[in-house]
Short mmCIF file of C-alpha atoms in Angstrom, two decimals:
data_model
loop_
_atom_site.label_atom_id
_atom_site.label_comp_id
_atom_site.label_asym_id
_atom_site.label_seq_id
_atom_site.Cartn_x
_atom_site.Cartn_y
_atom_site.Cartn_z
CA MET A 18 62.24 19.71 -54.51
CA PRO A 19 62.31 18.80 -58.23
CA GLY A 20 63.29 21.71 -60.45
CA LEU A 21 64.33 23.94 -57.56
CA ARG A 22 67.43 25.22 -59.33
CA GLU A 23 65.49 26.09 -62.48
CA ARG A 24 62.69 27.80 -60.54
CA VAL A 25 65.13 29.94 -58.57
CA GLY A 26 66.90 30.92 -61.78
CA ARG A 27 63.67 31.94 -63.47
CA LEU A 28 62.52 33.95 -60.45
CA VAL A 29 65.73 35.92 -59.95
CA GLY A 30 66.68 36.18 -63.62
CA SER A 31 70.06 34.50 -63.27
CA PRO A 32 71.27 30.92 -63.77
CA VAL A 33 71.98 29.05 -60.55
CA GLU A 34 75.44 27.56 -60.07
CA SER A 35 74.68 25.45 -56.99
CA VAL A 36 72.10 24.79 -54.29
CA ALA A 37 72.82 23.57 -50.75
CA ASP A 38 70.01 22.13 -48.65
CA LEU A 39 69.74 23.61 -45.14
CA GLY A 40 66.98 21.44 -43.73
CA SER A 41 63.34 22.25 -43.16
CA SER A 42 61.05 24.29 -40.93
CA HIS A 43 57.32 23.71 -40.55
CA ALA A 44 56.05 22.85 -44.06
CA TRP A 45 58.88 24.32 -46.11
CA THR A 46 62.48 23.52 -47.04
CA LEU A 47 65.43 25.91 -46.73
CA HIS A 48 68.29 26.34 -49.18
CA ARG A 49 71.37 28.42 -49.96
CA ALA A 50 71.92 29.07 -53.66
CA VAL A 51 74.86 30.58 -55.53
CA LEU A 52 73.92 32.44 -58.71
CA ALA A 53 76.00 32.66 -61.86
CA ASP A 54 76.53 36.38 -61.24
CA GLY A 55 78.18 35.56 -57.89
CA ARG A 56 75.34 36.46 -55.58
CA GLU A 57 74.35 34.12 -52.76
CA VAL A 58 70.67 33.89 -51.88
CA PHE A 59 68.47 32.24 -49.29
CA VAL A 60 65.54 30.22 -50.60
CA LYS A 61 62.44 29.05 -48.75
CA ALA A 62 60.40 26.59 -50.82
CA ALA A 63 57.23 24.51 -50.54
CA SER A 64 54.54 23.08 -52.78
CA ASP A 65 51.48 24.48 -51.01
CA GLN A 66 52.40 27.55 -48.93
CA ALA A 67 51.31 30.36 -51.25
CA GLY A 68 49.59 32.31 -48.47
CA VAL A 69 52.56 32.03 -46.12
CA PHE A 70 55.07 33.21 -48.72
CA ALA A 71 52.81 36.04 -49.89
CA ALA A 72 52.38 37.25 -46.30
CA GLU A 73 56.10 37.04 -45.56
CA ALA A 74 57.04 38.92 -48.73
CA ALA A 75 54.40 41.59 -48.11
CA GLY A 76 55.50 41.96 -44.51
CA LEU A 77 59.20 42.33 -45.32
CA ARG A 78 58.50 44.90 -48.03
CA TRP A 79 56.13 46.84 -45.76
CA LEU A 80 58.59 46.89 -42.86
CA GLY A 81 61.27 48.10 -45.24
CA GLU A 82 59.08 51.04 -46.19
CA ALA A 83 59.44 52.44 -42.66
CA GLY A 84 62.48 54.36 -43.81
CA PRO A 85 66.11 54.12 -44.92
CA GLY A 86 68.21 51.91 -42.71
CA ALA A 87 65.36 49.65 -41.65
CA PRO A 88 66.95 46.35 -40.52
CA VAL A 89 65.02 44.30 -43.08
CA PRO A 90 66.39 42.35 -46.07
CA ASP A 91 65.09 43.02 -49.56
CA VAL A 92 62.74 40.52 -51.14
CA LEU A 93 64.52 39.43 -54.31
CA ALA A 94 61.65 37.32 -55.62
CA ALA A 95 58.53 35.48 -54.47
CA ASP A 96 55.79 33.35 -55.97
CA ASP A 97 53.31 30.78 -54.73
CA ARG A 98 56.01 28.17 -54.01
CA MET A 99 59.16 30.11 -53.20
CA LEU A 100 60.64 33.11 -51.43
CA VAL A 101 64.14 34.36 -52.28
CA LEU A 102 66.12 36.76 -50.07
CA PRO A 103 69.75 37.91 -50.03
CA TRP A 104 72.04 35.56 -48.15
CA LEU A 105 72.96 37.14 -44.80
CA PRO A 106 76.34 35.84 -43.61
CA SER A 107 76.30 35.08 -39.91
CA ALA A 108 78.44 37.09 -37.52
CA PRO A 109 78.77 37.05 -33.73
CA PRO A 110 76.36 39.37 -31.91
CA THR A 111 78.37 42.26 -30.48
CA PRO A 112 77.38 45.01 -28.03
CA GLU A 113 77.87 47.59 -30.78
CA ALA A 114 75.63 45.69 -33.20
CA ALA A 115 73.03 45.31 -30.44
CA GLU A 116 72.96 49.06 -29.79
CA ARG A 117 72.66 49.75 -33.51
CA PHE A 118 69.78 47.29 -33.69
CA GLY A 119 68.01 49.00 -30.80
CA ARG A 120 68.20 52.35 -32.59
CA GLU A 121 67.12 50.89 -35.93
CA LEU A 122 64.21 49.01 -34.37
CA ALA A 123 63.07 52.21 -32.66
CA ALA A 124 63.16 54.01 -36.03
CA LEU A 125 61.22 51.15 -37.64
CA HIS A 126 58.52 51.36 -34.97
CA THR A 127 58.17 55.13 -34.92
CA GLY A 128 58.71 56.05 -38.57
CA ALA A 129 55.95 55.95 -41.19
CA ARG A 130 53.37 54.66 -38.73
CA PRO A 131 50.33 52.88 -40.21
CA ASP A 132 46.84 54.27 -39.78
CA ALA A 133 45.36 51.19 -38.09
CA TYR A 134 46.13 47.96 -36.30
CA GLY A 135 46.33 44.88 -38.51
CA ALA A 136 47.47 44.75 -42.12
CA PRO A 137 45.96 44.77 -45.64
CA TRP A 138 46.95 41.14 -46.29
CA ASP A 139 46.13 37.77 -44.76
CA GLY A 140 48.65 37.07 -42.03
CA TYR A 141 50.47 33.99 -40.80
CA ILE A 142 52.65 33.10 -37.83
CA ALA A 143 54.60 29.95 -38.62
CA ASP A 144 51.99 28.21 -40.80
CA LEU A 145 48.98 29.28 -38.71
CA PRO A 146 46.68 32.03 -40.04
CA LEU A 147 46.57 35.43 -38.34
CA ASP A 148 43.52 37.67 -38.44
CA ASN A 149 44.92 40.94 -39.75
CA THR A 150 41.57 42.74 -39.97
CA LEU A 151 42.31 46.46 -39.97
CA ASP A 152 40.93 48.33 -36.97
CA ASP A 153 41.54 51.88 -35.71
CA ARG A 154 39.58 51.57 -32.44
CA GLY A 155 42.63 50.98 -30.25
CA TRP A 156 45.18 48.28 -29.61
CA ALA A 157 43.79 46.60 -26.49
CA ARG A 158 40.51 45.35 -27.98
CA TRP A 159 42.20 44.52 -31.30
CA TYR A 160 44.80 42.40 -29.49
CA ALA A 161 42.15 40.60 -27.46
CA GLU A 162 39.88 39.94 -30.44
CA ARG A 163 42.44 39.26 -33.21
CA ARG A 164 45.34 37.69 -31.36
CA LEU A 165 44.29 36.23 -28.01
CA GLU A 166 40.77 34.90 -28.65
CA PRO A 167 41.50 33.02 -31.92
CA PHE A 168 44.56 31.29 -30.49
CA LEU A 169 42.88 30.53 -27.18
CA ARG A 170 40.33 28.60 -29.27
CA ARG A 171 43.15 26.72 -30.97
CA ALA A 172 44.99 26.04 -27.72
CA ARG A 173 42.09 25.09 -25.45
CA ARG A 174 42.30 21.38 -26.32
CA ASP A 175 45.60 21.38 -24.38
CA LEU A 176 44.45 23.62 -21.53
CA PRO A 177 42.32 22.82 -18.49
CA ALA A 178 39.21 24.93 -17.98
CA ASP A 179 40.82 27.03 -15.23
CA ASP A 180 43.60 28.12 -17.60
CA VAL A 181 41.10 29.05 -20.29
CA ARG A 182 39.16 31.15 -17.79
CA LEU A 183 42.40 32.85 -16.68
CA VAL A 184 43.19 34.00 -20.23
CA GLU A 185 39.56 35.03 -20.70
CA ARG A 186 39.91 37.19 -17.58
CA VAL A 187 42.94 38.92 -19.15
CA MET A 188 40.84 39.61 -22.23
CA ALA A 189 38.00 40.99 -20.13
CA GLU A 190 40.31 43.32 -18.18
CA ILE A 191 42.65 44.25 -21.02
CA GLU A 192 41.59 47.89 -21.22
CA ASP A 193 42.81 48.34 -17.64
CA ILE A 194 46.15 46.58 -18.03
CA ALA A 195 47.24 47.57 -21.55
CA GLY A 196 48.92 50.81 -20.48
CA PRO A 197 48.57 54.25 -22.04
CA PRO A 198 47.28 54.37 -25.63
CA GLU A 199 49.85 54.48 -28.42
CA PRO A 200 49.43 54.92 -32.16
CA PRO A 201 50.03 51.81 -34.29
CA SER A 202 53.60 50.87 -35.19
CA ARG A 203 54.99 48.70 -37.95
CA VAL A 204 55.94 45.65 -35.90
CA HIS A 205 57.68 42.42 -36.86
CA GLY A 206 55.16 40.39 -34.88
CA ASP A 207 57.32 37.29 -34.23
CA LEU A 208 60.61 38.76 -33.07
CA TRP A 209 62.08 35.87 -31.11
CA SER A 210 65.86 35.46 -31.16
CA GLY A 211 65.77 33.01 -34.09
CA ASN A 212 64.30 35.74 -36.28
CA VAL A 213 67.10 38.19 -35.49
CA GLN A 214 69.96 37.51 -37.91
CA TRP A 215 73.31 38.93 -36.75
CA THR A 216 75.39 39.86 -39.78
CA ASP A 217 78.22 42.25 -40.67
CA GLY A 218 78.06 44.57 -37.66
CA ARG A 219 74.29 44.75 -37.38
CA ALA A 220 71.18 42.67 -36.90
CA MET A 221 68.46 42.10 -39.50
CA VAL A 222 64.93 40.80 -38.92
CA ILE A 223 63.57 37.85 -40.88
CA ASP A 224 60.43 35.65 -40.95
CA PRO A 225 57.98 38.38 -39.88
CA ALA A 226 54.34 38.16 -38.93
CA ALA A 227 54.25 41.88 -39.71
CA HIS A 228 51.29 44.12 -38.95
CA GLY A 229 50.31 47.41 -37.42
CA GLY A 230 50.57 46.70 -33.72
CA HIS A 231 52.00 47.85 -30.41
CA ARG A 232 55.75 48.40 -30.37
CA GLU A 233 56.05 46.79 -26.93
CA THR A 234 55.04 43.50 -28.57
CA ASP A 235 58.36 43.15 -30.43
CA LEU A 236 60.36 43.97 -27.30
CA ALA A 237 58.40 41.43 -25.25
CA MET A 238 58.95 38.75 -27.88
CA MET A 239 62.72 39.31 -27.82
CA ALA A 240 62.62 38.71 -24.07
CA LEU A 241 60.50 35.55 -24.25
CA PHE A 242 63.20 33.11 -25.38
CA GLY A 243 66.28 35.25 -24.84
CA THR A 244 68.10 37.53 -27.28
CA PRO A 245 71.85 38.30 -27.12
CA HIS A 246 72.69 41.65 -25.52
CA LEU A 247 69.00 42.31 -24.92
CA GLU A 248 69.56 44.99 -22.28
CA ARG A 249 71.83 46.90 -24.64
CA ILE A 250 69.21 46.67 -27.38
CA LEU A 251 66.52 47.94 -25.00
CA ALA A 252 68.65 50.77 -23.62
CA ALA A 253 69.49 52.03 -27.10
CA TYR A 254 65.86 51.66 -28.15
CA ASP A 255 64.54 53.56 -25.13
CA GLU A 256 67.06 56.35 -25.67
CA ALA A 257 66.00 56.72 -29.31
CA ALA A 258 62.24 56.32 -28.73
CA PRO A 259 61.38 56.47 -25.02
CA LEU A 260 58.91 53.84 -23.86
CA ALA A 261 55.83 54.53 -21.73
CA ALA A 262 56.18 54.16 -17.98
CA GLY A 263 55.57 50.62 -16.76
CA TRP A 264 56.38 48.94 -20.05
CA ARG A 265 58.36 46.17 -18.36
CA ASP A 266 55.29 45.29 -16.28
CA ARG A 267 53.33 44.79 -19.51
CA VAL A 268 55.81 42.32 -21.03
CA PRO A 269 53.76 39.27 -19.91
CA LEU A 270 50.62 40.67 -21.57
CA HIS A 271 52.43 40.95 -24.89
CA GLN A 272 53.88 37.46 -24.46
CA LEU A 273 50.47 35.85 -24.12
CA HIS A 274 49.87 35.68 -27.86
CA PRO A 275 53.14 33.92 -28.79
CA LEU A 276 52.68 31.54 -25.87
CA LEU A 277 49.18 30.67 -27.07
CA VAL A 278 50.68 30.10 -30.53
CA HIS A 279 53.21 27.70 -29.01
CA VAL A 280 50.51 25.79 -27.15
CA ALA A 281 48.53 25.55 -30.40
CA LEU A 282 51.60 24.30 -32.30
CA PHE A 283 53.39 22.18 -29.71
CA GLY A 284 50.89 21.30 -27.00
CA ALA A 285 50.81 21.48 -23.22
CA SER A 286 54.58 21.81 -22.72
CA TYR A 287 54.07 25.60 -22.90
CA ARG A 288 51.10 25.61 -20.54
CA ALA A 289 53.05 26.62 -17.40
CA SER A 290 54.67 29.59 -19.17
CA LEU A 291 51.28 30.68 -20.49
CA VAL A 292 49.70 30.55 -17.04
CA ASP A 293 52.60 32.46 -15.46
CA ALA A 294 52.31 35.18 -18.12
CA ALA A 295 48.54 35.50 -17.68
CA ARG A 296 48.85 35.79 -13.90
CA SER A 297 51.63 38.36 -14.22
CA ALA A 298 49.63 40.36 -16.74
CA LEU A 299 46.79 40.60 -14.25
CA GLY A 300 49.19 41.68 -11.52
#
């Protein structure tokens, strides 16, 4: 992107020594920059993603407000075309780091809980908009109305009518299958393994679709595409903040939204997984 080095320098208040291109994701490019003061930073840049960057910056800052030790990087700078974060050097995922992450995620979910589901900013997952309308009526209806129904509309062009009706049945019965009520938690909202960055003896979360939601959602997302040492993470989490009985049975319900997102983004290749999750959610 023309002028990237100069824009980064102006945003962070330091000249930039070098920039390395790391490829692209969705509509943005990714970069690693070295500043004149020796710091290394991660840069996400695009020409027309103001809403996405604003939501990501707001979400990271909000998750970080859950308390000291939250596994969330600081936002160094953000504007309508760029997001700058500290560079997180990669490290192998270890059992000890996994257990620490489980405890820190539990503290994130249970500390400084929000008053409602949703968030006071326009949300995004990847580059698709999320309806973050605040609602204190309860998670089940909020999830059906703000997460499942909008993405079922987006995905239905790639789904046969029977599959659409199956997801609609989940929405109709959601009060009966959502489990015991829980207060809202600060959740990452897109916590697949690619958004867990293992670094220096711990794990940090990046690229959030953050909002007030159900804490089981983040755990279900980690299970969807596989996360290293997941059982250690879950055991440490459950010890620090015990989960409601039957939470494993509700994993497919919480996976329905990300699977609908994947159908909307990538088409019918995710249809079978979506159908399996809907059937499992219904029992």
